[in-house]
Tab-separated table of C-alpha atoms in Angstrom:
chain	number	residue	atom	x	y	z
A	28	MET	CA	-0.005	0.057	-0.030
A	29	SER	CA	1.364	3.430	-0.895
A	30	TYR	CA	1.786	5.932	1.940
A	31	PHE	CA	-0.305	8.373	0.000
A	32	GLU	CA	-3.450	6.161	0.788
A	33	LEU	CA	-2.950	7.160	4.521
A	34	LYS	CA	-4.355	10.276	6.005
A	35	GLU	CA	-0.899	11.212	7.096
A	36	PRO	CA	2.796	10.212	6.282
A	37	PRO	CA	4.532	8.005	8.633
A	38	ARG	CA	7.239	9.254	10.852
A	39	ARG	CA	10.869	9.114	9.610
A	40	GLU	CA	11.914	7.041	12.547
A	41	ASP	CA	9.594	4.380	11.213
A	42	ARG	CA	9.823	4.896	7.504
A	43	LEU	CA	13.806	5.224	7.205
A	44	LYS	CA	14.858	4.170	10.526
A	45	ALA	CA	16.134	7.922	10.976
A	46	CYS	CA	17.999	8.858	14.306
A	47	ILE	CA	19.024	12.099	15.982
A	48	ALA	CA	21.386	10.914	18.599
A	49	HIS	CA	25.024	9.861	17.839
A	50	GLY	CA	28.508	10.884	18.137
A	51	ALA	CA	31.716	9.310	16.995
A	52	SER	CA	34.563	9.783	14.373
A	53	LEU	CA	33.497	10.199	10.804
A	54	GLY	CA	35.384	6.919	9.911
A	55	GLU	CA	33.349	5.054	12.445
A	56	VAL	CA	30.018	6.349	11.138
A	57	ALA	CA	30.931	5.777	7.502
A	58	GLY	CA	32.007	2.141	8.106
A	59	ARG	CA	28.759	1.332	10.119
A	60	ARG	CA	26.274	3.010	7.790
A	61	LEU	CA	22.957	3.418	9.034
A	62	GLY	CA	23.844	0.809	11.805
A	63	CYS	CA	25.918	3.658	13.488
A	64	CYS	CA	22.687	4.686	15.682
A	65	LEU	CA	19.084	3.365	15.977
A	66	PRO	CA	15.778	5.080	16.040
A	67	GLU	CA	15.597	4.475	19.739
A	68	SER	CA	18.941	6.003	20.727
A	69	GLU	CA	18.382	9.206	22.727
A	70	ARG	CA	20.019	11.458	25.248
A	71	SER	CA	19.713	11.290	29.070
A	72	PHE	CA	19.874	15.158	28.788
A	73	THR	CA	18.663	17.162	26.024
A	74	GLN	CA	18.812	20.837	25.698
A	75	ASN	CA	16.278	21.711	22.884
A	76	SER	CA	14.648	20.922	19.489
A	77	ILE	CA	12.986	22.118	16.468
A	78	CYS	CA	9.336	21.289	15.866
A	79	LEU	CA	8.505	20.013	12.501
A	80	LEU	CA	5.932	23.089	11.891
A	81	LEU	CA	8.731	25.426	11.382
A	82	PRO	CA	10.160	23.875	8.193
A	83	ALA	CA	6.686	23.036	6.715
A	84	LEU	CA	5.578	26.618	7.129
A	85	GLY	CA	8.615	27.653	5.105
A	86	THR	CA	7.194	25.780	2.027
A	87	MET	CA	3.409	26.293	2.622
A	88	ASN	CA	3.624	30.026	2.986
A	89	SER	CA	5.653	30.262	-0.398
A	90	ILE	CA	2.808	28.808	-2.490
A	91	PRO	CA	1.039	31.545	-4.443
A	92	ASN	CA	-2.591	32.193	-3.858
A	93	SER	CA	-2.836	29.977	-0.866
A	94	VAL	CA	-3.902	30.593	2.841
A	95	VAL	CA	-2.151	28.780	5.782
A	96	LEU	CA	-4.555	27.945	8.270
A	97	MET	CA	-3.026	26.795	11.648
A	98	HIS	CA	-5.330	24.752	13.721
A	99	GLY	CA	-3.939	25.116	17.238
A	100	GLY	CA	-2.845	27.583	19.853
A	101	LEU	CA	-2.286	31.345	19.064
A	102	GLY	CA	1.556	30.795	19.206
A	103	CYS	CA	1.792	28.119	16.617
A	104	GLY	CA	3.137	29.289	13.620
A	105	SER	CA	4.546	32.524	14.895
A	106	SER	CA	7.829	31.763	12.952
A	107	SER	CA	5.848	32.853	9.829
A	108	HIS	CA	6.632	36.418	10.828
A	109	GLY	CA	10.504	36.052	10.689
A	110	GLY	CA	10.005	34.068	7.445
A	111	ASN	CA	7.841	36.416	5.488
A	112	ALA	CA	10.825	38.324	4.121
A	113	ALA	CA	11.846	35.291	2.185
A	114	VAL	CA	8.214	34.837	0.939
A	115	ARG	CA	8.059	38.532	-0.305
A	116	GLY	CA	11.400	38.235	-2.004
A	117	GLY	CA	10.709	34.855	-3.501
A	118	ASN	CA	7.277	36.193	-4.855
A	119	ASN	CA	9.032	39.046	-6.348
A	120	GLN	CA	12.158	37.146	-7.883
A	121	ARG	CA	9.676	34.760	-9.622
A	122	TRP	CA	6.473	36.556	-10.251
A	123	GLY	CA	7.532	40.097	-10.205
A	124	ILE	CA	5.172	41.038	-7.305
A	125	VAL	CA	5.910	41.606	-3.721
A	126	LYS	CA	3.305	39.640	-1.712
A	127	ASP	CA	3.002	38.494	1.933
A	128	GLY	CA	2.356	35.106	2.880
A	129	THR	CA	-1.256	34.582	4.238
A	130	TRP	CA	-1.479	32.787	7.554
A	131	LEU	CA	-4.210	32.429	10.067
A	132	SER	CA	-4.977	30.471	13.215
A	133	THR	CA	-7.965	29.101	14.894
A	134	GLY	CA	-6.498	30.490	18.276
A	135	LEU	CA	-7.650	27.452	20.324
A	136	THR	CA	-8.467	27.942	24.082
A	137	GLU	CA	-8.609	26.177	27.049
A	138	ALA	CA	-12.310	25.961	26.625
A	139	ASP	CA	-11.538	24.519	23.023
A	140	VAL	CA	-9.236	21.940	24.535
A	141	ILE	CA	-12.190	20.649	26.722
A	142	SER	CA	-14.817	20.818	24.354
A	143	GLY	CA	-12.958	20.261	20.877
A	144	GLY	CA	-12.106	22.577	18.408
A	145	GLU	CA	-13.638	21.253	15.287
A	146	PRO	CA	-16.404	23.900	15.010
A	147	LYS	CA	-13.924	26.876	15.233
A	148	LEU	CA	-12.033	25.161	12.512
A	149	ALA	CA	-14.736	24.681	10.333
A	150	GLU	CA	-15.780	28.375	10.712
A	151	ALA	CA	-12.200	29.452	9.812
A	152	ILE	CA	-12.197	27.530	6.648
A	153	LEU	CA	-15.287	29.041	5.473
A	154	GLU	CA	-14.184	32.374	6.473
A	155	ALA	CA	-10.898	32.117	4.821
A	156	ASP	CA	-12.357	30.998	1.546
A	157	ARG	CA	-14.776	33.784	1.561
A	158	ARG	CA	-12.449	36.528	2.480
A	159	TYR	CA	-9.211	35.509	0.390
A	160	GLN	CA	-10.703	33.443	-2.209
A	161	PRO	CA	-7.365	31.465	-2.552
A	162	ALA	CA	-6.613	28.604	-4.693
A	163	VAL	CA	-5.752	26.269	-1.772
A	164	ILE	CA	-6.086	26.341	1.961
A	165	PHE	CA	-3.573	24.372	3.835
A	166	VAL	CA	-5.335	23.192	6.990
A	167	VAL	CA	-2.371	22.546	9.364
A	168	ALA	CA	-2.969	20.248	12.466
A	169	SER	CA	-0.688	21.267	15.288
A	170	CYS	CA	-0.132	19.608	18.727
A	171	VAL	CA	-3.345	20.603	20.463
A	172	PRO	CA	-5.923	19.046	17.892
A	173	GLY	CA	-3.437	15.925	17.760
A	174	ILE	CA	-3.738	15.465	21.537
A	175	ILE	CA	-7.492	16.249	22.061
A	176	GLY	CA	-8.450	14.139	18.899
A	177	ASP	CA	-9.997	16.719	16.721
A	178	ASP	CA	-10.690	15.054	13.124
A	179	VAL	CA	-9.013	17.571	10.967
A	180	ASP	CA	-9.287	15.256	7.904
A	181	GLY	CA	-13.134	14.690	8.774
A	182	VAL	CA	-13.764	18.426	8.718
A	183	VAL	CA	-11.926	19.001	5.466
A	184	GLU	CA	-14.034	16.236	3.764
A	185	GLN	CA	-17.051	17.519	5.056
A	186	LEU	CA	-16.414	21.234	3.929
A	187	GLN	CA	-14.578	20.540	0.547
A	188	PRO	CA	-17.869	20.763	-1.505
A	189	GLU	CA	-19.070	24.145	0.169
A	190	VAL	CA	-15.704	25.956	-0.634
A	191	SER	CA	-13.969	27.056	-3.706
A	192	ALA	CA	-10.390	26.448	-2.608
A	193	LYS	CA	-8.729	23.068	-2.628
A	194	LEU	CA	-8.375	22.043	1.145
A	195	LEU	CA	-5.234	20.243	1.926
A	196	PRO	CA	-4.771	18.719	5.357
A	197	VAL	CA	-1.290	18.732	6.736
A	198	HIS	CA	-0.404	17.085	9.833
A	199	CYS	CA	2.515	18.766	11.861
A	200	GLU	CA	1.784	17.374	15.316
A	201	GLY	CA	5.138	18.276	16.694
A	202	PHE	CA	5.056	15.727	19.590
A	203	LYS	CA	4.872	12.870	17.059
A	204	THR	CA	8.306	12.892	15.827
A	205	LYS	CA	11.656	14.447	16.674
A	206	ILE	CA	12.958	13.925	13.097
A	207	TRP	CA	11.876	17.471	11.954
A	208	ALA	CA	12.588	16.509	8.288
A	209	THR	CA	9.113	14.662	8.622
A	210	ALA	CA	7.671	17.949	7.891
A	211	TYR	CA	8.899	17.904	4.049
A	212	ASP	CA	6.858	14.550	3.884
A	213	ALA	CA	3.812	16.240	5.537
A	214	VAL	CA	3.655	18.980	2.944
A	215	TYR	CA	4.452	16.681	0.026
A	216	HIS	CA	1.725	14.050	1.383
A	217	ALA	CA	-0.845	16.895	1.194
A	218	ILE	CA	0.223	17.915	-2.213
A	219	GLY	CA	0.403	14.534	-3.622
A	220	ARG	CA	-3.250	13.573	-2.337
A	221	THR	CA	-4.885	16.763	-3.445
A	222	LEU	CA	-3.036	18.458	-6.291
A	223	LEU	CA	-2.002	15.803	-8.657
A	224	PRO	CA	-3.895	13.958	-11.054
A	225	ASP	CA	-6.541	11.392	-9.975
A	226	GLY	CA	-6.528	7.800	-11.071
A	227	GLU	CA	-4.650	4.852	-10.087
A	228	ASN	CA	-1.300	4.360	-11.997
A	229	LYS	CA	-2.496	6.509	-14.750
A	230	THR	CA	0.178	7.925	-16.601
A	231	PRO	CA	-0.580	11.558	-17.786
A	232	GLU	CA	0.138	12.644	-21.337
A	233	LYS	CA	3.731	13.714	-21.482
A	234	LYS	CA	4.888	16.997	-23.120
A	235	ALA	CA	7.126	16.942	-26.070
A	236	GLY	CA	10.688	17.431	-25.309
A	237	LYS	CA	12.885	16.558	-22.415
A	238	THR	CA	11.312	18.102	-19.523
A	239	VAL	CA	12.607	17.682	-15.756
A	240	ASN	CA	11.032	18.395	-12.471
A	241	LEU	CA	13.765	20.279	-10.343
A	242	MET	CA	12.658	19.766	-6.915
A	243	ASN	CA	13.306	22.540	-4.321
A	244	MET	CA	11.565	21.947	-0.951
A	245	SER	CA	13.193	25.085	0.369
A	246	SER	CA	16.600	23.561	-0.589
A	247	MET	CA	17.750	26.974	-2.267
A	248	GLY	CA	16.649	30.425	-3.322
A	249	ARG	CA	15.950	31.706	-6.763
A	250	VAL	CA	19.471	32.633	-7.559
A	251	ASP	CA	20.327	28.825	-6.966
A	252	GLU	CA	17.409	27.653	-9.165
A	253	LEU	CA	18.785	29.728	-11.980
A	254	GLU	CA	22.338	28.181	-11.545
A	255	LEU	CA	20.911	24.849	-12.106
A	256	GLU	CA	18.605	25.892	-14.801
A	257	ARG	CA	21.525	27.189	-16.571
A	258	LEU	CA	23.425	23.923	-16.459
A	259	LEU	CA	20.376	21.950	-17.317
A	260	LYS	CA	19.230	24.100	-20.243
A	261	ALA	CA	22.775	23.957	-21.648
A	262	LEU	CA	22.017	20.335	-22.045
A	263	GLY	CA	18.815	21.069	-23.841
A	264	LEU	CA	16.511	20.269	-21.079
A	265	LYS	CA	13.262	22.159	-20.012
A	266	VAL	CA	12.946	22.712	-16.324
A	267	ASN	CA	10.010	23.141	-14.231
A	268	VAL	CA	10.761	23.988	-10.411
A	269	PHE	CA	8.493	22.342	-7.708
A	270	PRO	CA	7.029	23.013	-5.073
A	271	VAL	CA	7.984	26.181	-3.781
A	272	PHE	CA	6.673	29.289	-5.437
A	273	ALA	CA	4.886	27.048	-7.993
A	274	ASP	CA	1.380	27.827	-9.038
A	275	PRO	CA	-0.817	25.303	-7.170
A	276	ASN	CA	-3.024	24.909	-10.313
A	277	GLY	CA	0.127	23.810	-12.252
A	278	MET	CA	1.455	21.234	-9.694
A	279	LYS	CA	-0.154	18.432	-11.757
A	280	ARG	CA	2.786	19.133	-14.141
A	281	MET	CA	4.998	17.136	-11.639
A	282	ALA	CA	3.392	14.100	-12.920
A	283	GLU	CA	4.030	14.846	-16.741
A	284	ALA	CA	7.822	15.118	-16.759
A	285	ASP	CA	10.157	12.772	-18.167
A	286	LEU	CA	12.562	13.036	-14.944
A	287	SER	CA	12.517	14.260	-11.405
A	288	ILE	CA	15.798	15.466	-10.044
A	289	SER	CA	16.434	15.771	-6.425
A	290	THR	CA	18.376	18.898	-5.115
A	291	CYS	CA	18.440	17.490	-1.533
A	292	PRO	CA	17.659	13.691	-0.911
A	293	THR	CA	16.463	14.643	2.768
A	294	HIS	CA	13.865	16.739	1.390
A	295	ASP	CA	12.534	15.061	-1.844
A	296	ASP	CA	12.621	11.089	-1.504
A	297	TYR	CA	9.002	10.863	-0.082
A	298	MET	CA	7.474	12.694	-3.471
A	299	LEU	CA	9.820	11.433	-5.894
A	300	ASN	CA	8.929	7.732	-4.997
A	301	HIS	CA	5.186	8.714	-5.231
A	302	LEU	CA	5.803	10.283	-8.721
A	303	HIS	CA	7.461	7.053	-9.803
A	304	GLU	CA	5.071	4.624	-8.383
A	305	LYS	CA	1.883	6.270	-9.419
A	306	TYR	CA	2.791	8.343	-12.668
A	307	GLN	CA	5.904	6.267	-13.861
A	308	VAL	CA	8.218	9.338	-13.629
A	309	PRO	CA	11.743	8.109	-12.912
A	310	PHE	CA	14.099	10.104	-10.614
A	311	ILE	CA	17.622	10.806	-9.600
A	312	ILE	CA	18.316	11.274	-5.913
A	313	ARG	CA	22.021	10.564	-5.536
A	314	HIS	CA	23.955	13.941	-4.787
A	315	MET	CA	23.338	17.411	-3.659
A	316	PRO	CA	24.782	19.847	-6.167
A	317	ILE	CA	26.880	21.719	-3.675
A	318	GLY	CA	30.549	21.641	-4.266
A	319	ILE	CA	32.685	20.960	-7.270
A	320	GLU	CA	32.554	17.158	-7.413
A	321	ASN	CA	29.136	16.861	-6.390
A	322	THR	CA	27.885	19.383	-8.976
A	323	GLY	CA	29.569	17.351	-11.681
A	324	LYS	CA	28.202	14.103	-10.544
A	325	TRP	CA	24.762	15.542	-10.215
A	326	LEU	CA	24.895	16.978	-13.687
A	327	ALA	CA	26.549	13.769	-15.254
A	328	ASP	CA	23.737	11.637	-13.814
A	329	VAL	CA	21.118	13.756	-15.359
A	330	ALA	CA	22.821	13.774	-18.880
A	331	GLU	CA	23.507	10.035	-18.919
A	332	PHE	CA	19.548	9.486	-18.405
A	333	PHE	CA	19.103	11.290	-21.719
A	334	GLY	CA	22.043	10.036	-23.370
A	335	LEU	CA	23.812	13.245	-23.263
A	336	GLY	CA	26.875	12.071	-21.421
A	337	GLU	CA	29.542	13.179	-24.042
A	338	GLN	CA	27.932	16.802	-24.108
A	339	ALA	CA	27.896	16.872	-20.197
A	340	ARG	CA	31.395	15.984	-19.832
A	341	ALA	CA	32.387	18.640	-22.184
A	342	LEU	CA	30.217	21.163	-20.218
A	343	ILE	CA	31.534	20.079	-16.811
A	344	ALA	CA	35.252	20.426	-17.980
A	345	GLN	CA	34.695	23.876	-19.082
A	346	GLU	CA	32.865	24.820	-15.855
A	347	GLU	CA	35.661	23.459	-13.708
A	348	ALA	CA	38.043	25.095	-15.653
A	349	GLU	CA	36.752	28.379	-15.250
A	350	LEU	CA	36.009	27.894	-11.731
A	351	ALA	CA	39.691	26.839	-10.986
A	352	ALA	CA	40.913	30.104	-12.332
A	353	ALA	CA	38.416	32.219	-10.443
A	354	LEU	CA	39.408	30.351	-7.089
A	355	ALA	CA	43.073	30.626	-7.759
A	356	PRO	CA	43.561	34.060	-6.130
A	357	LEU	CA	41.315	33.027	-2.902
A	358	LYS	CA	42.700	29.712	-2.122
A	359	SER	CA	45.771	31.000	-0.376
A	360	MET	CA	43.567	32.394	2.423
A	361	PHE	CA	42.010	28.942	3.094
A	362	ALA	CA	45.271	26.976	3.291
A	363	GLY	CA	45.814	25.579	7.022
A	364	LYS	CA	42.332	26.936	8.083
A	365	LYS	CA	40.141	24.723	10.010
A	366	ALA	CA	36.360	24.443	9.349
A	367	PHE	CA	33.218	23.076	11.037
A	368	SER	CA	30.055	22.400	9.133
A	369	SER	CA	26.574	22.402	10.750
A	370	ALA	CA	23.258	21.982	9.121
A	371	GLY	CA	20.555	19.380	8.084
A	372	GLU	CA	22.203	16.082	6.983
A	373	PHE	CA	22.913	16.484	3.292
A	374	ARG	CA	23.710	20.193	3.370
A	375	ALA	CA	26.259	19.806	6.247
A	376	LEU	CA	28.084	16.815	4.491
A	377	SER	CA	28.055	18.431	1.190
A	378	THR	CA	29.043	21.715	2.315
A	379	ALA	CA	31.981	19.934	4.282
A	380	ILE	CA	33.245	18.447	0.879
A	381	LEU	CA	33.185	21.663	-0.566
A	382	LEU	CA	35.168	23.232	2.257
A	383	ALA	CA	37.761	20.617	1.584
A	384	GLU	CA	37.761	21.293	-1.960
A	385	LEU	CA	38.590	24.932	-1.302
A	386	GLY	CA	41.552	23.779	0.827
A	387	PHE	CA	40.208	23.963	4.252
A	388	GLU	CA	40.794	21.273	6.927
A	389	VAL	CA	37.418	20.030	8.050
A	390	VAL	CA	37.752	19.228	11.867
A	391	GLY	CA	34.119	18.674	12.727
A	392	ILE	CA	30.413	18.098	11.344
A	393	ARG	CA	27.243	18.320	13.035
A	394	ALA	CA	24.067	16.730	10.971
A	395	PHE	CA	20.584	17.453	12.480
A	396	HIS	CA	19.739	13.511	11.641
A	397	HIS	CA	20.896	10.530	10.151
A	398	ASP	CA	19.351	8.296	7.471
A	399	GLU	CA	20.328	5.815	4.660
A	400	PHE	CA	20.648	8.499	2.060
A	401	ALA	CA	23.970	9.951	3.666
A	402	ASP	CA	25.881	6.864	3.227
A	403	VAL	CA	27.265	7.829	-0.099
A	404	GLU	CA	28.367	11.128	1.221
A	405	TYR	CA	30.102	9.658	4.365
A	406	GLU	CA	32.262	7.533	1.988
A	407	LYS	CA	33.166	10.689	-0.154
A	408	LEU	CA	33.900	12.458	3.173
A	409	VAL	CA	36.391	9.896	4.155
A	410	ARG	CA	38.090	9.819	0.801
A	411	ILE	CA	38.488	13.515	0.513
A	412	THR	CA	39.144	14.686	4.189
A	413	GLY	CA	40.000	11.800	6.218
A	414	GLN	CA	38.071	9.998	8.988
A	415	ASP	CA	39.765	11.093	12.254
A	416	TYR	CA	37.433	13.883	13.171
A	417	PRO	CA	34.192	13.943	15.124
A	418	LEU	CA	30.659	13.708	13.487
A	419	ASN	CA	27.739	14.725	15.668
A	420	ILE	CA	24.379	13.662	14.855
A	421	ALA	CA	22.159	16.123	16.766
A	422	ASN	CA	18.847	17.855	16.515
A	423	CYS	CA	20.292	21.021	17.728
A	424	GLN	CA	21.798	20.358	21.360
A	425	PRO	CA	24.042	23.464	21.612
A	426	PHE	CA	25.772	22.269	24.726
A	427	GLU	CA	27.501	19.339	22.636
A	428	GLU	CA	28.311	21.927	19.843
A	429	ALA	CA	30.099	24.168	22.479
A	430	ASN	CA	32.041	21.446	23.804
A	431	LEU	CA	33.038	20.231	20.477
A	432	LEU	CA	34.215	23.733	19.284
A	433	ARG	CA	36.253	24.617	22.449
A	434	LYS	CA	38.078	21.295	21.829
A	435	LEU	CA	38.442	21.591	18.030
A	436	LYS	CA	39.101	25.409	17.817
A	437	PRO	CA	37.871	25.901	14.092
A	438	ASP	CA	38.755	29.271	12.208
A	439	VAL	CA	35.291	29.398	10.655
A	440	PHE	CA	31.881	27.854	11.770
A	441	LEU	CA	29.198	27.284	8.945
A	442	GLY	CA	25.593	26.945	10.333
A	443	HIS	CA	22.152	28.138	9.968
A	444	MET	CA	21.394	31.785	10.597
A	445	ASN	CA	19.794	30.844	13.927
A	446	GLY	CA	22.384	28.443	14.760
A	447	ASN	CA	25.678	30.456	14.820
A	448	SER	CA	25.390	32.231	18.056
A	449	THR	CA	27.396	29.637	20.030
A	450	ALA	CA	30.347	29.811	17.697
A	451	ALA	CA	30.239	33.439	17.544
A	452	LYS	CA	30.399	33.872	21.265
A	453	LEU	CA	33.372	31.647	21.418
A	454	GLY	CA	35.092	34.103	18.936
A	455	ILE	CA	34.987	31.932	16.051
A	456	ALA	CA	34.071	33.641	12.574
A	457	THR	CA	30.841	32.470	11.415
A	458	HIS	CA	29.108	32.278	8.022
A	459	VAL	CA	25.405	31.177	7.350
A	460	ILE	CA	25.111	27.983	5.554
A	461	TYR	CA	21.870	28.740	3.908
A	462	ASN	CA	20.302	32.046	2.868
A	463	THR	CA	17.814	32.272	0.040
A	464	GLY	CA	19.470	35.455	-1.420
A	465	LEU	CA	23.000	34.040	-1.558
A	466	HIS	CA	24.631	31.568	-4.034
A	467	TYR	CA	25.238	27.905	-2.630
A	468	VAL	CA	24.841	25.368	-5.261
A	469	GLY	CA	26.440	24.564	-8.609
A	470	TYR	CA	29.727	26.240	-9.883
A	471	ARG	CA	28.566	29.631	-9.245
A	472	GLY	CA	27.611	28.749	-5.483
A	473	ALA	CA	31.115	27.187	-5.063
A	474	TYR	CA	32.861	30.461	-6.207
A	475	GLU	CA	30.388	32.858	-4.359
A	476	LEU	CA	30.822	30.899	-0.943
A	477	ALA	CA	34.725	31.012	-1.382
A	478	ARG	CA	34.494	34.739	-2.019
A	479	ARG	CA	32.200	35.280	1.011
A	480	LEU	CA	34.587	33.131	3.069
A	481	TYR	CA	37.771	35.045	2.021
A	482	ARG	CA	36.125	38.334	3.006
A	483	GLN	CA	35.002	36.758	6.263
A	484	LEU	CA	38.597	35.480	7.171
A	485	LYS	CA	40.236	38.528	6.075
A	486	ASN	CA	38.618	40.432	8.751
A	487	PRO	CA	37.138	38.041	11.666
A	488	ARG	CA	37.399	40.813	14.389
A	489	PHE	CA	33.725	41.066	14.993
A	490	ASN	CA	33.223	37.676	16.696
A	491	ALA	CA	36.611	38.036	18.370
A	492	ASN	CA	35.393	41.225	20.056
A	493	LEU	CA	32.048	39.736	20.642
A	494	SER	CA	33.493	36.938	22.723
A	495	ARG	CA	35.024	39.410	25.090
A	496	PHE	CA	31.448	40.526	26.101
A	497	ALA	CA	29.321	37.529	25.532
A	498	SER	CA	29.459	34.120	27.430
A	499	LEU	CA	27.964	30.798	27.081
A	500	PRO	CA	25.809	29.384	30.056
A	501	TYR	CA	28.038	26.101	30.555
A	502	GLN	CA	30.359	25.536	33.468
A	503	GLU	CA	34.029	25.193	32.636
A	504	SER	CA	34.047	21.582	33.843
A	505	TRP	CA	31.816	20.703	30.993
A	506	TYR	CA	34.317	21.579	28.417
A	507	SER	CA	36.804	18.852	29.593
A	508	GLN	CA	34.034	16.144	29.528
A	509	ASN	CA	33.084	13.892	26.540
A	510	PRO	CA	30.771	16.128	24.396
A	511	PHE	CA	28.730	12.849	23.562
A	512	LYS	CA	28.644	11.944	27.147
A	513	TYR	CA	24.715	12.243	27.389
A	514	ILE	CA	23.869	10.185	24.348
A	515	GLU	CA	22.485	6.825	25.016
A	516	THR	CA	22.311	3.878	22.570
A	517	ALA	CA	19.035	1.799	22.197
A	518	GLY	CA	20.429	-0.758	24.729
A	519	GLY	CA	20.846	1.979	27.094
A	520	ASP	CA	24.553	2.305	27.154
A	521	SER	CA	26.308	5.537	26.929
A	522	GLU	CA	28.475	6.311	23.954
């Protein structure tokens, strides 16, 4: 049975045996593959985490002509305020209009928790459809309705004939999973069940030419989309980008492509398997096009599918030669410098490979979770960077990160914009590992990241000065202990 026949997707702990708790050398993890940690592994002390609602909102708010209706407490979804700048910028870059995301809340109260929130949800759906007349309404189930048993899918099914908008129930009950990448499955699940063509195993009529789905589930900004479109169009391919900022009425074109191409396996496998199983659209999901080698492998795989291998090899050789010439004046700055990469699994690993290609010594990596798709990246890292430095699998946990950074003393730390403060307070130069307005992927991304790191390392005084006046909340004794002290295996033993 397809997962898409269910009302909600399974947890990644169950579907992919993904885990969030491990600490070891890179070589150990690469050798043991997914066996390096088990879904039941956990910490006896945990500092914080991220709710899966956060990444889900980043995608839902980007969909044009949509309303995101959050069914839950008033605070759920408040991160949409901070993410709205990316929504406005993304709409402007792709559609030429500056438009905010539209999000609402049912604002459940204590009385609703006792008596049930379904009437309030039904009223909110009708009002959202009347007031905004959107193409789609994402009806998002947060923790509270999951706890009290509100039948969100039942309300949606009952009201669909009464509204013009397509209603997409999205299950983001944060207490159900600690692998917040499950959020991507939740959004794809709603899109696949509602916005793709009906019919069991019915292959839609394919368009003439070589058309590819370039999957972008918040993996990159418009500037990176343009870089990958440039490379694919050089091979004569027609490119459609899904799902961020894609017209909801055109989502069905995902089922009409000749090939789907992942830009981040962590984000895309759930939908790509569905497109293949139901609509016979083949897919490629082996590499993330960050870094020189990875971009070449990514492009070569696509070209081989269409019988364009010779053309791709010539393109890759030309691009790599131009990039090498552009990087030559910068690389002397990176020689002998130590770097630490921290992000979602594939971005952290592929960025570490790029850092090594630029001449940095990679001394540590933190990945937010671990699953089978990263095995090939671990093997690349061992080959390119060695294997005797720590890999921390952690859904945040800044106390482990602080311990590692004090021991490793990197010259630069690359992490998400909300995750660089620990390194900054230790006086380490920091750079954001993902920003929708900056280049990261493809050959252009490799050069632009190198250029930014060159400028950062040329004058790292800001964080050095910051460390004189800012401090972390950990006792000095913690830094002398094993950073993975509180990680427990499935059998209960400490790492």
